[in-house]
Each structure stands twice: as structure tokens, then as C-alpha cells.
Coordinates of N, CA and C in Angstrom, one line a residue:
X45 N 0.8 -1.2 0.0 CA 0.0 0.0 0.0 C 0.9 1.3 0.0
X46 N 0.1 2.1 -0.6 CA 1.3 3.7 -1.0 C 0.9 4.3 0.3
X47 N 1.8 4.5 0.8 CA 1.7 6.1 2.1 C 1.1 7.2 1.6
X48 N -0.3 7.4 1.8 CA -0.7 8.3 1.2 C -0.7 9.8 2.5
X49 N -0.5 9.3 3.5 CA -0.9 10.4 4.5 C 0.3 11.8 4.5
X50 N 0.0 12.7 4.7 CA 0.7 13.9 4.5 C 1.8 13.3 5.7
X51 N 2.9 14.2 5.7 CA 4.0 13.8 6.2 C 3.5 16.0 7.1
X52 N 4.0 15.5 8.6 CA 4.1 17.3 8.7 C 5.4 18.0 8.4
X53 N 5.2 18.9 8.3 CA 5.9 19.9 8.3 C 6.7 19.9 9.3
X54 N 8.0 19.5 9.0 CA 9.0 19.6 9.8 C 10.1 21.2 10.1
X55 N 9.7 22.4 10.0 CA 9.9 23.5 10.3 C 10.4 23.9 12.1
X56 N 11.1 24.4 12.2 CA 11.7 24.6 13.8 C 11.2 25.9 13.9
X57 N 10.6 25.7 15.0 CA 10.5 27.0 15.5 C 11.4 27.9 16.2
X58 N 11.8 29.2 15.9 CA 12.8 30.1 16.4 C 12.4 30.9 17.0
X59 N 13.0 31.2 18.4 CA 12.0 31.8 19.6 C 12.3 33.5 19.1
X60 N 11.6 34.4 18.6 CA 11.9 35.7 18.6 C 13.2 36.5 19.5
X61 N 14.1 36.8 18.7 CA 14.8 38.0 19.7 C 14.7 39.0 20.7
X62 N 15.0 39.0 22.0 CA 14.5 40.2 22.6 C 15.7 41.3 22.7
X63 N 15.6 42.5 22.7 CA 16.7 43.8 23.4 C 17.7 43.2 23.9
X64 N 17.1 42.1 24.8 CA 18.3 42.2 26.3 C 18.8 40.9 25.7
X65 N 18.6 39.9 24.6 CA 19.3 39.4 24.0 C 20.3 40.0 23.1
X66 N 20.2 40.9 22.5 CA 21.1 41.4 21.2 C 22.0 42.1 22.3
X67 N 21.8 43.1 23.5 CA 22.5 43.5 24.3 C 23.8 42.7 24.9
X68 N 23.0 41.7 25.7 CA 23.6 40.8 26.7 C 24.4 39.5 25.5
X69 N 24.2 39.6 24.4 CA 25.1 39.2 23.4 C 26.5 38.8 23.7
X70 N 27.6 38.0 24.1 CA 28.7 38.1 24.1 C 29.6 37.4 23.3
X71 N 30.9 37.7 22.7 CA 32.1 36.7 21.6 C 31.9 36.0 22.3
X72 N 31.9 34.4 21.3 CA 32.3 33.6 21.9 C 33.8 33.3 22.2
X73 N 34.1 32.2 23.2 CA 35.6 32.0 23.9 C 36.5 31.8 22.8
X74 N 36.1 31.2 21.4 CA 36.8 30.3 20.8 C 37.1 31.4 19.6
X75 N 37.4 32.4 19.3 CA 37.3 33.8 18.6 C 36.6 33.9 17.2
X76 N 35.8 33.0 17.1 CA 34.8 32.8 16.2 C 33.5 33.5 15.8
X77 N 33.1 33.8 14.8 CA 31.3 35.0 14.7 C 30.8 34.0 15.1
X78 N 29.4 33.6 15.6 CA 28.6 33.2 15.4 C 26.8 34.1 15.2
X79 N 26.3 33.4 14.9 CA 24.7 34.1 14.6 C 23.5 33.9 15.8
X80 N 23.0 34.7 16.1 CA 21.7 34.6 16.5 C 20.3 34.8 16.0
X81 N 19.5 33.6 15.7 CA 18.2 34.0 14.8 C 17.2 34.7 15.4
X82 N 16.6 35.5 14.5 CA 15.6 36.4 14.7 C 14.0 35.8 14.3
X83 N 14.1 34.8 13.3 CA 13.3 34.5 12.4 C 12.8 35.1 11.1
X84 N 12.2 34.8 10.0 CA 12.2 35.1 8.9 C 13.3 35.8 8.5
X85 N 14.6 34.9 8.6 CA 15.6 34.9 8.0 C 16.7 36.1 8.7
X86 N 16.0 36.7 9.6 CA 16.9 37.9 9.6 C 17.8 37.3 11.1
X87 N 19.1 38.0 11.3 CA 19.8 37.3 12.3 C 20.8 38.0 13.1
X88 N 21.4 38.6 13.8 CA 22.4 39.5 14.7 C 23.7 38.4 14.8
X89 N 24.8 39.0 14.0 CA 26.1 38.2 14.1 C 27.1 38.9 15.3
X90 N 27.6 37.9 15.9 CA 28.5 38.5 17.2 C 29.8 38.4 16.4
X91 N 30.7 39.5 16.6 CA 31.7 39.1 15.5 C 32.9 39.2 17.0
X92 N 34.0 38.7 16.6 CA 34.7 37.7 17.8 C 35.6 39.3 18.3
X93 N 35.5 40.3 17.9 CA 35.7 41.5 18.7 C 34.5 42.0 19.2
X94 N 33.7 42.0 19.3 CA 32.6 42.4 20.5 C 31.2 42.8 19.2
X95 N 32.0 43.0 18.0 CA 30.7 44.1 17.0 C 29.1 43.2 16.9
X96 N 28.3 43.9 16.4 CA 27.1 43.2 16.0 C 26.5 43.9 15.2
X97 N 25.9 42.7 14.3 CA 25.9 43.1 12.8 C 24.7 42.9 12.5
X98 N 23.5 43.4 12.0 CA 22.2 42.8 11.5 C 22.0 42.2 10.1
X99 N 22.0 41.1 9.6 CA 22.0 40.6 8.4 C 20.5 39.8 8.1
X100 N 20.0 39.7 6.8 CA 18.9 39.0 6.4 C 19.5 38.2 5.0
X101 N 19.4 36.6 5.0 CA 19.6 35.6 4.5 C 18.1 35.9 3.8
X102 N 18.4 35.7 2.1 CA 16.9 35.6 1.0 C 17.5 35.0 0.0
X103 N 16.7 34.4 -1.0 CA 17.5 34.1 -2.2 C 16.9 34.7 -3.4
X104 N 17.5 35.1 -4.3 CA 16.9 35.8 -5.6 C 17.0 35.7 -6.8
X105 N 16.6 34.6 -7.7 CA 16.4 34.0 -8.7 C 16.9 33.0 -8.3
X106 N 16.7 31.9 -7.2 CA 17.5 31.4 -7.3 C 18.8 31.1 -6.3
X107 N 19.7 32.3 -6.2 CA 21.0 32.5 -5.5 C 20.6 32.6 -4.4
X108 N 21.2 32.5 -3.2 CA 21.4 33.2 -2.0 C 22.8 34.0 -2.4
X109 N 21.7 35.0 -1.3 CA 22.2 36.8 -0.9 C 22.2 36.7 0.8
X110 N 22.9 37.5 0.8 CA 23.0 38.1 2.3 C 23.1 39.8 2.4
X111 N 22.2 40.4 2.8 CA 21.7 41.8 3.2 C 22.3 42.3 4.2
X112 N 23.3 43.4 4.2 CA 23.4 43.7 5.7 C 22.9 44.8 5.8
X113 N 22.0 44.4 7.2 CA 21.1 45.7 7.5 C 21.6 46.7 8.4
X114 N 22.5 46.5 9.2 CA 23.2 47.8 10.2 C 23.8 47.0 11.6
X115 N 24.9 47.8 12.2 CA 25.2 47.6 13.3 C 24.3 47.7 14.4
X116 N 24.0 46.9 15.6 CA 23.9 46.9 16.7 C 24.8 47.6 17.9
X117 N 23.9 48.6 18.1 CA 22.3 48.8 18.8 C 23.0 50.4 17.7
X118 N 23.0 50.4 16.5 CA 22.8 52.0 16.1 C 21.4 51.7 15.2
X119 N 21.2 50.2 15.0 CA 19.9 49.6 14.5 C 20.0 49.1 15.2
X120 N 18.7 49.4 15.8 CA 17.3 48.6 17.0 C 17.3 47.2 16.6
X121 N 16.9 46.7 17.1 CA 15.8 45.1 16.8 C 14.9 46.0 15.7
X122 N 13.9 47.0 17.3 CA 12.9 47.1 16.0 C 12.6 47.5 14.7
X123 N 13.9 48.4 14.5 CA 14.5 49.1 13.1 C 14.9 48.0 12.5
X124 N 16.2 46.9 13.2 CA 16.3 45.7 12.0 C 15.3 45.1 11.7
X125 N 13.8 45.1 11.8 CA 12.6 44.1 11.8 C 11.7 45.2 10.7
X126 N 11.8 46.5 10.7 CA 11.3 47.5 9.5 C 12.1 47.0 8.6
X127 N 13.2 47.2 8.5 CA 14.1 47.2 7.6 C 13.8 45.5 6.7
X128 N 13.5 44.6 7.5 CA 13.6 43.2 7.3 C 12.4 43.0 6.1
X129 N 11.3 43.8 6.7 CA 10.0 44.0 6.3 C 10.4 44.3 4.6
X130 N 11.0 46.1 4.8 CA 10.9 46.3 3.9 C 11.5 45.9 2.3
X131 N 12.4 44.9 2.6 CA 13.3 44.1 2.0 C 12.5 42.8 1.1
X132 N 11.4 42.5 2.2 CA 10.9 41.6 1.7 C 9.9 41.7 0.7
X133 N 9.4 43.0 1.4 CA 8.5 43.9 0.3 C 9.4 44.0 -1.3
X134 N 10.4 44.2 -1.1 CA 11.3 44.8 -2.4 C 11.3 43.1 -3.4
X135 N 11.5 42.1 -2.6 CA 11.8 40.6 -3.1 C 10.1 40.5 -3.7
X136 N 9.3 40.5 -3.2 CA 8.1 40.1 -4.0 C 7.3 41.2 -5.0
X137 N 8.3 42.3 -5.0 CA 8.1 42.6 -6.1 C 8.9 42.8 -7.6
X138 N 9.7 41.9 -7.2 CA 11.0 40.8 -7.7 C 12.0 42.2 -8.0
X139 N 12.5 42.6 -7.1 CA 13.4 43.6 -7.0 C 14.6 42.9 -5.4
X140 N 16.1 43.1 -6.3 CA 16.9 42.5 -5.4 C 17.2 43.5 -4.1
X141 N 16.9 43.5 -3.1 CA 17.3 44.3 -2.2 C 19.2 45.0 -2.0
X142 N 19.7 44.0 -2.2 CA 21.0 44.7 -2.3 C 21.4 45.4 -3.5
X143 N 20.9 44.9 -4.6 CA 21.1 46.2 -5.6 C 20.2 47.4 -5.6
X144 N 19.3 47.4 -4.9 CA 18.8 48.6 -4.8 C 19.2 49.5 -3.9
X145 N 20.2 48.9 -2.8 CA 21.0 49.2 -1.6 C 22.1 50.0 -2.3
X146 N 22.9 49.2 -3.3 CA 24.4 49.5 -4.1 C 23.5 51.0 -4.5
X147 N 22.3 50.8 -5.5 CA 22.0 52.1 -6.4 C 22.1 53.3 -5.8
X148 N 21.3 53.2 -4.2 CA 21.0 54.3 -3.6 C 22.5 54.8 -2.8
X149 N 23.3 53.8 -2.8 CA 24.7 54.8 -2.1 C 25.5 55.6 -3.3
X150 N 25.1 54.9 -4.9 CA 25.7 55.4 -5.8 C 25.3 56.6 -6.0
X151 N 24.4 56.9 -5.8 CA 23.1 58.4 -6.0 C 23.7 58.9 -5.0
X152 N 23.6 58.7 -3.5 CA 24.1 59.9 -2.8 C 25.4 59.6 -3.0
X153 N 26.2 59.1 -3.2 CA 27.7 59.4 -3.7 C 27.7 60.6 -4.7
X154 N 27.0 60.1 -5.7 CA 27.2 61.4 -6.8 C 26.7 62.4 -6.4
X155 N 25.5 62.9 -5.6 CA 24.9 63.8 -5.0 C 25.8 64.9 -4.1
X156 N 26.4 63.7 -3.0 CA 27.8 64.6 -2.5 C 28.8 65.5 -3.2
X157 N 29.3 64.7 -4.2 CA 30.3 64.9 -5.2 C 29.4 66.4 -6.0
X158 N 28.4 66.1 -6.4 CA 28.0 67.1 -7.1 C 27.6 68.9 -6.7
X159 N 27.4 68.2 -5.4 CA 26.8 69.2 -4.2 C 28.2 70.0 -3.6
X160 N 29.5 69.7 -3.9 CA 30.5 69.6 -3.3 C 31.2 70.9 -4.3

């Protein structure tokens, strides 16, 4: 007989980030980054000098990308979680978030220069 019965969804659940997590954050001993998940992809990297980094893992066409969204705490949680948002907004409207990231520093690059 064929196994007809759905199989579940084997998906892990990831407990939301709080403040006093991204704060109370510390390198690990072994001088290595490691990540902390946020969920829907977005994540706080401890980098083995003390820094923290907000990054969003997406794929687009296809590829995996990595987004970096800002340092911690000069981006919030809840600024990294707008920002996350708005990103995803940009993907479903099949617009790559980091090239639209690259475009807009090249615009105010030339904008400076020009203003200059």
C-alpha cells in the first residue's frame, strides 16, 4: 500500500529576539562570529571583537544573498525588523534588495560629489 498520508511539516520553530538578547550578546571564547536568529531569515552576528551586525539571509532568482542591514544597537531590533520587512517587500516585487542598496549609495555618492 502507497503512504498516502501527509508527512508534517517539519519546520523549527525560532524563539523571537528580545533587546536584552542582542545587548547581553557576548564573543564567543573560541574567537569565532557566530549568529543569532531572529526569524524570517533575519539574524544578529556577534563578531569575535565584541561588534554586531544585523544581516537578512533571501534568495533571488534562485542565488542566496545576504543583506546587511546595520550595526547593533545603532539599528534597534525594531529598526532591524522594518528594515527586514521592507526588504521583503522589495523581493516580492522581484526587486533584489542589495542592488537597490548598491543604487542608492551610488546616488548619494554622486549627489555629494556634485553638491561639493
Amino acid at each position: 500500500q502507497l503512504l498516502t498520508e501527509s508527512i508534517p511539516h517539519m519546520a523549527t520553530k525560532i524563539a523571537m529576539l528580545t533587546d536584552a538578547d542582542c545587548r547581553n550578546a557576548k564573543p564567543s571564547t573560541d574567537g569565532k562570529k557566530y549568529a543569532l536568529a531572529d526569524g524570517k531569515s533575519l539574524f544578529l552576528t556577534i563578531m569575535p571583537a565584541g561588534g554586531k551586525l544585523w544581516h537578512y539571509r533571501y534568495r533571488f532568482h534562485g542565488k542566496a544573498n545576504i543583506l546587511s542591514i546595520g550595526t547593533y544597537p545603532t539599528v534597534s531590533l525594531k529598526e532591524a525588523r522594518k528594515k527586514l520587512s521592507a526588504a521583503r517587500e522589495q523581493l516580492r516585487q522581484g526587486k533584489d534588495p542589495n542592488q537597490l542598496k548598491k543604487q542608492e549609495r551610488l546616488i548619494s555618492q554622486q549627489n555629494a560629489t556634485n553638491g561639493a
